[in-house]
mmCIF file of C-alpha atoms and ligand atoms in Angstrom:
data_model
loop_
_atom_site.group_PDB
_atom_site.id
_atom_site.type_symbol
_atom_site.label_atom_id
_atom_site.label_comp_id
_atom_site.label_asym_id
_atom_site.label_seq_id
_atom_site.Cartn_x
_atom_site.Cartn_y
_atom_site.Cartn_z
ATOM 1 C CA UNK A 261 12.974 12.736 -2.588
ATOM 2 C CA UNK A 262 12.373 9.102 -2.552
ATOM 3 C CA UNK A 263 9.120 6.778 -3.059
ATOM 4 C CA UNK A 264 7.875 5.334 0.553
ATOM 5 C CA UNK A 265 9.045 1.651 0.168
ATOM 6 C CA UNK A 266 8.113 -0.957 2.853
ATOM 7 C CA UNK A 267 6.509 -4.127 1.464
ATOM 8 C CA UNK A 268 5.359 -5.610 4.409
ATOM 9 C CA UNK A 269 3.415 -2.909 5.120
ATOM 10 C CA UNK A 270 1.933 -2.189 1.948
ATOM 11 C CA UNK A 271 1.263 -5.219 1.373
ATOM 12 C CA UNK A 272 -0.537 -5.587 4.986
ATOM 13 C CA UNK A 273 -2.332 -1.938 3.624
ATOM 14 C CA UNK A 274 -3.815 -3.517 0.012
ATOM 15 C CA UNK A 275 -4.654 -7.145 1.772
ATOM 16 C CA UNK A 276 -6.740 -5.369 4.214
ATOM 17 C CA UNK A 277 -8.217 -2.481 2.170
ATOM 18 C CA UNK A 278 -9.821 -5.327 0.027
ATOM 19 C CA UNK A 279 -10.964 -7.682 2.499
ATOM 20 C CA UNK A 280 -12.955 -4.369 3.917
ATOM 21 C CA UNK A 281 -14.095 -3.110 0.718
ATOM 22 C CA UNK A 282 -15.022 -6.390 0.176
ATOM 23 C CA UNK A 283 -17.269 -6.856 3.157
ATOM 24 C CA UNK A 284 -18.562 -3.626 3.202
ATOM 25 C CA UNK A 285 -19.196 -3.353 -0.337
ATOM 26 C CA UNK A 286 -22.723 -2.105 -0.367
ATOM 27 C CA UNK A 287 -23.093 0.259 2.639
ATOM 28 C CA UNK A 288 -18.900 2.163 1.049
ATOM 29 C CA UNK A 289 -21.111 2.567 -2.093
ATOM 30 C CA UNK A 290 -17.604 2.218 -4.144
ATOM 31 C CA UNK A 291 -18.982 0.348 -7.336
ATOM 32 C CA UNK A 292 -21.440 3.520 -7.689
ATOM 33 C CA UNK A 293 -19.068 6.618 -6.449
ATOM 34 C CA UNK A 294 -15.439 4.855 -6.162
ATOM 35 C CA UNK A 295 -12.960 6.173 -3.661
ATOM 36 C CA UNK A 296 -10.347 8.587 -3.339
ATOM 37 C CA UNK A 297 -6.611 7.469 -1.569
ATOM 38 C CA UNK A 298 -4.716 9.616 -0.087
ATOM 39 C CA UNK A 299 -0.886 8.683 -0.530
ATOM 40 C CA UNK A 300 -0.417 6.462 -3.694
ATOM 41 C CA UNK A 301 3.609 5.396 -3.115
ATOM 42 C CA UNK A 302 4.656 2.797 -5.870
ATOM 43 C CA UNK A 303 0.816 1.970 -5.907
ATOM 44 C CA UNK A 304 1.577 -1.704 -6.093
ATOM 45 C CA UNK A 305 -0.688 -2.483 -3.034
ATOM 46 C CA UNK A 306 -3.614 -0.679 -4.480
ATOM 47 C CA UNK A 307 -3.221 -1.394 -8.043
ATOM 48 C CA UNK A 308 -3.981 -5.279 -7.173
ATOM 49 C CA UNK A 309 -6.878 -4.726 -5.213
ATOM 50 C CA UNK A 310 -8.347 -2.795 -8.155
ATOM 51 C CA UNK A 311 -7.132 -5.749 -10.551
ATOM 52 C CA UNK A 312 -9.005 -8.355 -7.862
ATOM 53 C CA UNK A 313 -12.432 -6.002 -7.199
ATOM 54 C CA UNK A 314 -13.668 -5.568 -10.969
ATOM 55 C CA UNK A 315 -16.135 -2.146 -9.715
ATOM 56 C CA UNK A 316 -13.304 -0.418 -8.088
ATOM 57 C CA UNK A 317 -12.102 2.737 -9.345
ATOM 58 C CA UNK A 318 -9.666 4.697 -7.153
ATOM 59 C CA UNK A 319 -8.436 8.046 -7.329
ATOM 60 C CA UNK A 320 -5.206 8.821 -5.607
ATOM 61 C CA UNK A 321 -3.039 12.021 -4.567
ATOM 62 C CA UNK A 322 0.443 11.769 -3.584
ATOM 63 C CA UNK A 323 2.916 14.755 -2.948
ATOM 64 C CA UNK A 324 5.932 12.974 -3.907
ATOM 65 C CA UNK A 325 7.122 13.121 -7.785
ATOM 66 C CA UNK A 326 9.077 10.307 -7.874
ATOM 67 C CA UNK A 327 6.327 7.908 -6.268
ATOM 68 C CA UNK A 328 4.098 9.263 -8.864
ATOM 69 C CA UNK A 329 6.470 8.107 -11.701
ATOM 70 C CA UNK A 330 6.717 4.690 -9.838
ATOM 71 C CA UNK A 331 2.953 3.981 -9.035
ATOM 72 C CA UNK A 332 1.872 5.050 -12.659
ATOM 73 C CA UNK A 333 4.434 2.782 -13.967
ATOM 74 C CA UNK A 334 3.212 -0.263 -11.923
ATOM 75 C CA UNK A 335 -0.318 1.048 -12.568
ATOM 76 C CA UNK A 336 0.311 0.842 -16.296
ATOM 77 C CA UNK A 337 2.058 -2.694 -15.854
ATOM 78 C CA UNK A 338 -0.621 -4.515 -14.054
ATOM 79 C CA UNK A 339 -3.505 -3.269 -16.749
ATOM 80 C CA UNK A 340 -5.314 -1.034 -14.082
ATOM 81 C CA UNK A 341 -4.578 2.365 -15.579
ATOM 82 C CA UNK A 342 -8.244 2.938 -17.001
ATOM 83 C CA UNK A 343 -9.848 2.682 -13.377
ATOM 84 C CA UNK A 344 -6.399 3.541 -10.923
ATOM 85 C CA UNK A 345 -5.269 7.050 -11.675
ATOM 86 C CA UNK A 346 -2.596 9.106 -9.461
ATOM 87 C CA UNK A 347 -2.050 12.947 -9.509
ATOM 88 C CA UNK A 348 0.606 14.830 -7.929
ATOM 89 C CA UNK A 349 -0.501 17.228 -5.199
ATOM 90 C CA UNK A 350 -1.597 17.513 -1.629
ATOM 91 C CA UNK A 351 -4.610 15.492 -1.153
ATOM 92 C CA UNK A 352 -6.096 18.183 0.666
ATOM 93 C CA UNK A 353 -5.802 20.739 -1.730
ATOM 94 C CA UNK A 354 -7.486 18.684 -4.001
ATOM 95 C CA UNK A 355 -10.198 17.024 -2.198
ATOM 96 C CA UNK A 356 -11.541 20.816 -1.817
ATOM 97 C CA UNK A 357 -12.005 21.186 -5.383
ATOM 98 C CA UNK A 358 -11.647 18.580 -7.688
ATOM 99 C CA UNK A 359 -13.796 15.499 -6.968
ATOM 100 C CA UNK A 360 -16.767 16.083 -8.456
ATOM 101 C CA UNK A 361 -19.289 13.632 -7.779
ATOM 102 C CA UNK A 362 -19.869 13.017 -4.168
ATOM 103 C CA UNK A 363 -17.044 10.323 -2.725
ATOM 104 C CA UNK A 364 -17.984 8.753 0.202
ATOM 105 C CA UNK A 365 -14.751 6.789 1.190
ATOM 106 C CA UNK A 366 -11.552 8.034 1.066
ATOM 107 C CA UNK A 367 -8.623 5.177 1.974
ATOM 108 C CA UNK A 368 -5.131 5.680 2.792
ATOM 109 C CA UNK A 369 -1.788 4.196 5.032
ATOM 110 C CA UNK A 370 -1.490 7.788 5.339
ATOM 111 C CA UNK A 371 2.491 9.107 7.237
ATOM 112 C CA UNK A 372 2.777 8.339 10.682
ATOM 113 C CA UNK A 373 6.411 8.983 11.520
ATOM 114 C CA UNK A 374 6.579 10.848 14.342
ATOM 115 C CA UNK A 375 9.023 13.410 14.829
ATOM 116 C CA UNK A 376 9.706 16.901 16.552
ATOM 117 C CA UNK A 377 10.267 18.121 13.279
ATOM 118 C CA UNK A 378 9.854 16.981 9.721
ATOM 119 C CA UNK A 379 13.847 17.234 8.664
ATOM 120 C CA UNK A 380 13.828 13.412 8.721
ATOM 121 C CA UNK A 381 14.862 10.342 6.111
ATOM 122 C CA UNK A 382 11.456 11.081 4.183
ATOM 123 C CA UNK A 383 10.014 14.597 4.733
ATOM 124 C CA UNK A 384 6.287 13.124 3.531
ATOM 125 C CA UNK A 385 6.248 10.736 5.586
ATOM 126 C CA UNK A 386 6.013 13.000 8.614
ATOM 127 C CA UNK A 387 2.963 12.611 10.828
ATOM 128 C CA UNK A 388 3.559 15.823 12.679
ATOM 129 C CA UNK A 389 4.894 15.495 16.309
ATOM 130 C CA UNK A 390 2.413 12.948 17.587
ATOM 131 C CA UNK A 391 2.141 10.735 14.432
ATOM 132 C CA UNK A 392 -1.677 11.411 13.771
ATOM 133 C CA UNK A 393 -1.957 14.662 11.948
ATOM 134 C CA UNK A 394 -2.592 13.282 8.203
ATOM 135 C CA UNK A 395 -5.130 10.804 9.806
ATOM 136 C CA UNK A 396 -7.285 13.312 12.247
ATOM 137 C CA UNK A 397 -7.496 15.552 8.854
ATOM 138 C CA UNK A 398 -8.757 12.909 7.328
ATOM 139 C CA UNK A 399 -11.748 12.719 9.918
ATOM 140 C CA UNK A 400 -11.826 17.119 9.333
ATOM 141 C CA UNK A 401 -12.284 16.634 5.683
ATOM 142 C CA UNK A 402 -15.669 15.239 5.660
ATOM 143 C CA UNK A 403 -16.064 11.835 3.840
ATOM 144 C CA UNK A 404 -18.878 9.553 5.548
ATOM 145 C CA UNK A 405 -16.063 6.254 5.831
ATOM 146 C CA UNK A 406 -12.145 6.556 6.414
ATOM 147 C CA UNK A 407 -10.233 3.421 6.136
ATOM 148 C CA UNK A 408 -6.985 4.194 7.654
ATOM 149 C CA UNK A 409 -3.787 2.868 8.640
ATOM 150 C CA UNK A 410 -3.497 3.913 12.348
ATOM 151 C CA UNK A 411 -0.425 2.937 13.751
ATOM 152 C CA UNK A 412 0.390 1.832 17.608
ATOM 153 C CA UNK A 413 2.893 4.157 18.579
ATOM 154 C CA UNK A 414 1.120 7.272 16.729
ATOM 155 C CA UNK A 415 -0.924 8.291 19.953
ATOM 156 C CA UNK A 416 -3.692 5.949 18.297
ATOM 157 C CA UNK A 417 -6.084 6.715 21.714
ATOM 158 C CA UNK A 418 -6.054 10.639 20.530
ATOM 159 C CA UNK A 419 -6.392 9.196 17.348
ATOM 160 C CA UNK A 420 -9.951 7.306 18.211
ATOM 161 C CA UNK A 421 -11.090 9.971 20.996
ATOM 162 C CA UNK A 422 -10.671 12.293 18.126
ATOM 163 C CA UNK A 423 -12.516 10.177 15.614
ATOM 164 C CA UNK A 424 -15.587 10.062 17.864
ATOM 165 C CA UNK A 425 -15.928 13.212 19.012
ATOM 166 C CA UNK A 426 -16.520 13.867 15.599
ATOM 167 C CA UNK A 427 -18.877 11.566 15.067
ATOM 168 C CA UNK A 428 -16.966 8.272 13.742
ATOM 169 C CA UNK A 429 -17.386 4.692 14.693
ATOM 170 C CA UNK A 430 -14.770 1.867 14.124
ATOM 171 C CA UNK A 431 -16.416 -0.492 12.104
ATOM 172 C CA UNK A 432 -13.772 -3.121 11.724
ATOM 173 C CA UNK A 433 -9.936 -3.550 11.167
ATOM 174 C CA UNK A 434 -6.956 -5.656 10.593
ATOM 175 C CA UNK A 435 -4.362 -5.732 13.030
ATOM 176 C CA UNK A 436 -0.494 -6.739 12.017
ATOM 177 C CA UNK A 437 2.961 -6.815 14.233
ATOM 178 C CA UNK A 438 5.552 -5.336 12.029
ATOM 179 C CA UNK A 439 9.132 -4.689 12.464
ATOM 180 C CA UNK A 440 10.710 -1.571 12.636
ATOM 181 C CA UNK A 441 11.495 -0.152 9.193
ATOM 182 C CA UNK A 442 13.731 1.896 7.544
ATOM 183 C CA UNK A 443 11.997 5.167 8.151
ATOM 184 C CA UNK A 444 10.641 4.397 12.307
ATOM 185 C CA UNK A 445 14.340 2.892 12.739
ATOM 186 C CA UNK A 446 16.062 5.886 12.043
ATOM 187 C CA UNK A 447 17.460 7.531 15.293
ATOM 188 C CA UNK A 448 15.776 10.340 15.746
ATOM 189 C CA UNK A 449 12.881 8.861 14.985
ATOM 190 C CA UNK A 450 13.165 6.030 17.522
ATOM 191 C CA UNK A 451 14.069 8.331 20.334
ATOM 192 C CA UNK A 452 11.196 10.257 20.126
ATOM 193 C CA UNK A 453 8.986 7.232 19.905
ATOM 194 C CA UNK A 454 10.596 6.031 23.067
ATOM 195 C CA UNK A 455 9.437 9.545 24.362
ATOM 196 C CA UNK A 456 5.814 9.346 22.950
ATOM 197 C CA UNK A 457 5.612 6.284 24.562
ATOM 198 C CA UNK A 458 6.522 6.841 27.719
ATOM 199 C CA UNK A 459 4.537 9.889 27.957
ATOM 200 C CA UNK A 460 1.216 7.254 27.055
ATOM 201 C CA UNK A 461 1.421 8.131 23.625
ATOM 202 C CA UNK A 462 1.267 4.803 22.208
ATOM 203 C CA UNK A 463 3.220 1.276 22.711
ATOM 204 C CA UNK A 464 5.932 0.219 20.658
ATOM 205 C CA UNK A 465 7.770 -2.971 21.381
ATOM 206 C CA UNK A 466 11.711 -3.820 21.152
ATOM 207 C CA UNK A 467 11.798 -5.281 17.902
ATOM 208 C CA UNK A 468 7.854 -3.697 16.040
ATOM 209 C CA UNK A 469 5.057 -1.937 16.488
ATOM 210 C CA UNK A 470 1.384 -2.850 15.709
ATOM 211 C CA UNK A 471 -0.675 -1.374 12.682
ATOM 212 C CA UNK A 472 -4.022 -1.485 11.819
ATOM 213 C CA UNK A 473 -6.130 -0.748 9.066
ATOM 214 C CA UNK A 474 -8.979 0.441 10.613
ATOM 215 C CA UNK A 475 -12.739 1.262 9.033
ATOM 216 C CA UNK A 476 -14.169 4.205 10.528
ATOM 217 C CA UNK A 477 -17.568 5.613 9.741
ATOM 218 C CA UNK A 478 -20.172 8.237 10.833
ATOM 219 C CA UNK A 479 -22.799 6.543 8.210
ATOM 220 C CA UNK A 480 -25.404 5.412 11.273
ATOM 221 C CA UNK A 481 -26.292 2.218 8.252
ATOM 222 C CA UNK A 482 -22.971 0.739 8.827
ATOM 223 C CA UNK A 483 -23.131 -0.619 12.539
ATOM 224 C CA UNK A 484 -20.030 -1.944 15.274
ATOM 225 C CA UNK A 485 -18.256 0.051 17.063
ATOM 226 C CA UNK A 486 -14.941 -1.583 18.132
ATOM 227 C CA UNK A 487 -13.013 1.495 18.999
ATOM 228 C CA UNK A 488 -11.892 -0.400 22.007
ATOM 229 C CA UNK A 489 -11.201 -3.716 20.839
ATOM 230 C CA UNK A 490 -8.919 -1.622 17.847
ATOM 231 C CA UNK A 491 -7.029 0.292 21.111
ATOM 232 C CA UNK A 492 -6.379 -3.292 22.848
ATOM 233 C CA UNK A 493 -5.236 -4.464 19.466
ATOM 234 C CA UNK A 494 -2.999 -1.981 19.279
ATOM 235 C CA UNK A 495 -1.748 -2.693 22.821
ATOM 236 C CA UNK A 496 -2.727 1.017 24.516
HETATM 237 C C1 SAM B 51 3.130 5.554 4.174
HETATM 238 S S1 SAM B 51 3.199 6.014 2.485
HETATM 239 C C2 SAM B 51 1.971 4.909 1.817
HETATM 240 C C3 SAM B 51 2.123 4.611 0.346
HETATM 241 C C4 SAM B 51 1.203 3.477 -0.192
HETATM 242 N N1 SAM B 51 -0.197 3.810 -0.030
HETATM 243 C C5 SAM B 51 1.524 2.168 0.480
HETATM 244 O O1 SAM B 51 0.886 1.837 1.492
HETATM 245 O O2 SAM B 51 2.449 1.482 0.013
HETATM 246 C C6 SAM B 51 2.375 7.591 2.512
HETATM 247 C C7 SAM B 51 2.405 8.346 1.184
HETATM 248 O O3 SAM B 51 1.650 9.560 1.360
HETATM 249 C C8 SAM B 51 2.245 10.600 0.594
HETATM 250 N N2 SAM B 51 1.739 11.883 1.133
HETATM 251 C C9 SAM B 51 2.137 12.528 2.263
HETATM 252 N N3 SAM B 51 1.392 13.627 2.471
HETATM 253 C C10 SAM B 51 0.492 13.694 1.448
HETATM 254 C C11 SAM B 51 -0.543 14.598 1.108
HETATM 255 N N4 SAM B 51 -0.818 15.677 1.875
HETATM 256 N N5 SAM B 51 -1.270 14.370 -0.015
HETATM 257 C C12 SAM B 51 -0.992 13.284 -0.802
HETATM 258 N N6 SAM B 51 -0.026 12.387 -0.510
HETATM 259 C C13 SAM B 51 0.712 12.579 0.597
HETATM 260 C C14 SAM B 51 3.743 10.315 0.745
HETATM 261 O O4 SAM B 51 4.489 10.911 -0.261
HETATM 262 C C15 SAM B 51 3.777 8.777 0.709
HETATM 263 O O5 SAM B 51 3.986 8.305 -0.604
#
């Protein structure tokens, strides 16, 4: 087991996860309730959006050990630790049980690597065969706003259908090109992306793939609903 390292990404992730909080502040009610993330990794993203948004407290749930060692390391080290905390565990296990007071945002760059099977480079980072299975839970799990990675060769149309047949809007997101990592560059992995996308699954390019970090809500106060400008975005 390793800890999910890709800093463009991340860093695309925290940039845009606090430019929404940020606009959204009062209708995500997160200086009253805070949010939950699922999927710390080395928390660095998050960790300075909670140092720049004084309010925020986050509570996060990764299923990795070793990312949890990381991210409470570089939790501790940017002064954060009283209002960023990680667990270890399955998100979902959790979010059944242990939250308490009622959380009305969850955020995450949840896994998106498709595969046929999850014996690839990083087992937790599988997104089931299509890409989208961490992020349509997400939608099953019941929190009024899910801001979510949602990636453009992760069947992101099933992904939005999906989202609004159960009752979700796209608010707003931020859209990024990124080249292929270390994890959607692995062979495997690329074939079957080919395969995805050929079947209409998605678009990937030569070189990168598009990811956005997408707002989606079923709270009928938040208004917009650009699930088709997030689809052209992501080239589909
Ligand atoms: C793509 S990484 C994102 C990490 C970090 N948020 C970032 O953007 O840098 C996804 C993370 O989700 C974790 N993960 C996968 N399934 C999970 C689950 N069911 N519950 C909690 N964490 C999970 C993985 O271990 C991995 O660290």
């Amino acid at each position: 087991m390793t800890c999910f390292s890709s800093a463009d990404e991340s860093a695309h992730y925290g940039f845009s996860v606090c430019m929404l909080l940020e606009q959204y502040r009062t209708q995500l009610r997160w200086e009253e309730q805070g949010v939950v993330e699922l999927g710390t990794g080395d928390a660095t993203a998050i960790a300075d959006v909670v140092a720049a948004l004084p309010g925020l407290r986050v509570r996060s749930f990764d299923i990795s050990a070793p990312s949890v060692e990381t991210a409470r390391a570089n939790i501790a080290a940017r002064g954060v630790a009283d209002r960023y905390t990680v667990e270890l565990g399955d998100f979902f296990d959790q979010a059944d049980s242990a939250f308490g007071p009622p959380v009305s945002t969850v955020i995450s760059n949840p896994p998106y690597i498709p595969a046929p099977d999850g014996d690839i480079l990083m087992p937790e980072l599988w997104g089931g065969v299509h890409g989208n299975d961490l992020v349509l839970r997400l939608f099953k799990a019941g929190y009024d706003n899910v801001v979510a990675a949602v990636a453009s060769y992760s069947d992101p149309l099933e992904t939005v259908r999906t989202a609004g047949d159960l009752g979700y809007r796209v608010v707003n997101f931020l859209a990024m090109g990124l080249d292929y990592g270390t994890y959607s560059s692995e062979p495997k992995v690329r074939d079957h992306i080919r395969r995805l996308c050929a079947e209409g699954r998605g678009w990937a390019g030569d070189d990168g793939y598009m990811v956005a970090i997408a707002l989606f809500t079923r709270d009928p106060d938040l208004p917009g609903d650009r699930g088709d400008q997030l689809l052209r975005a992501l080239q589909v």
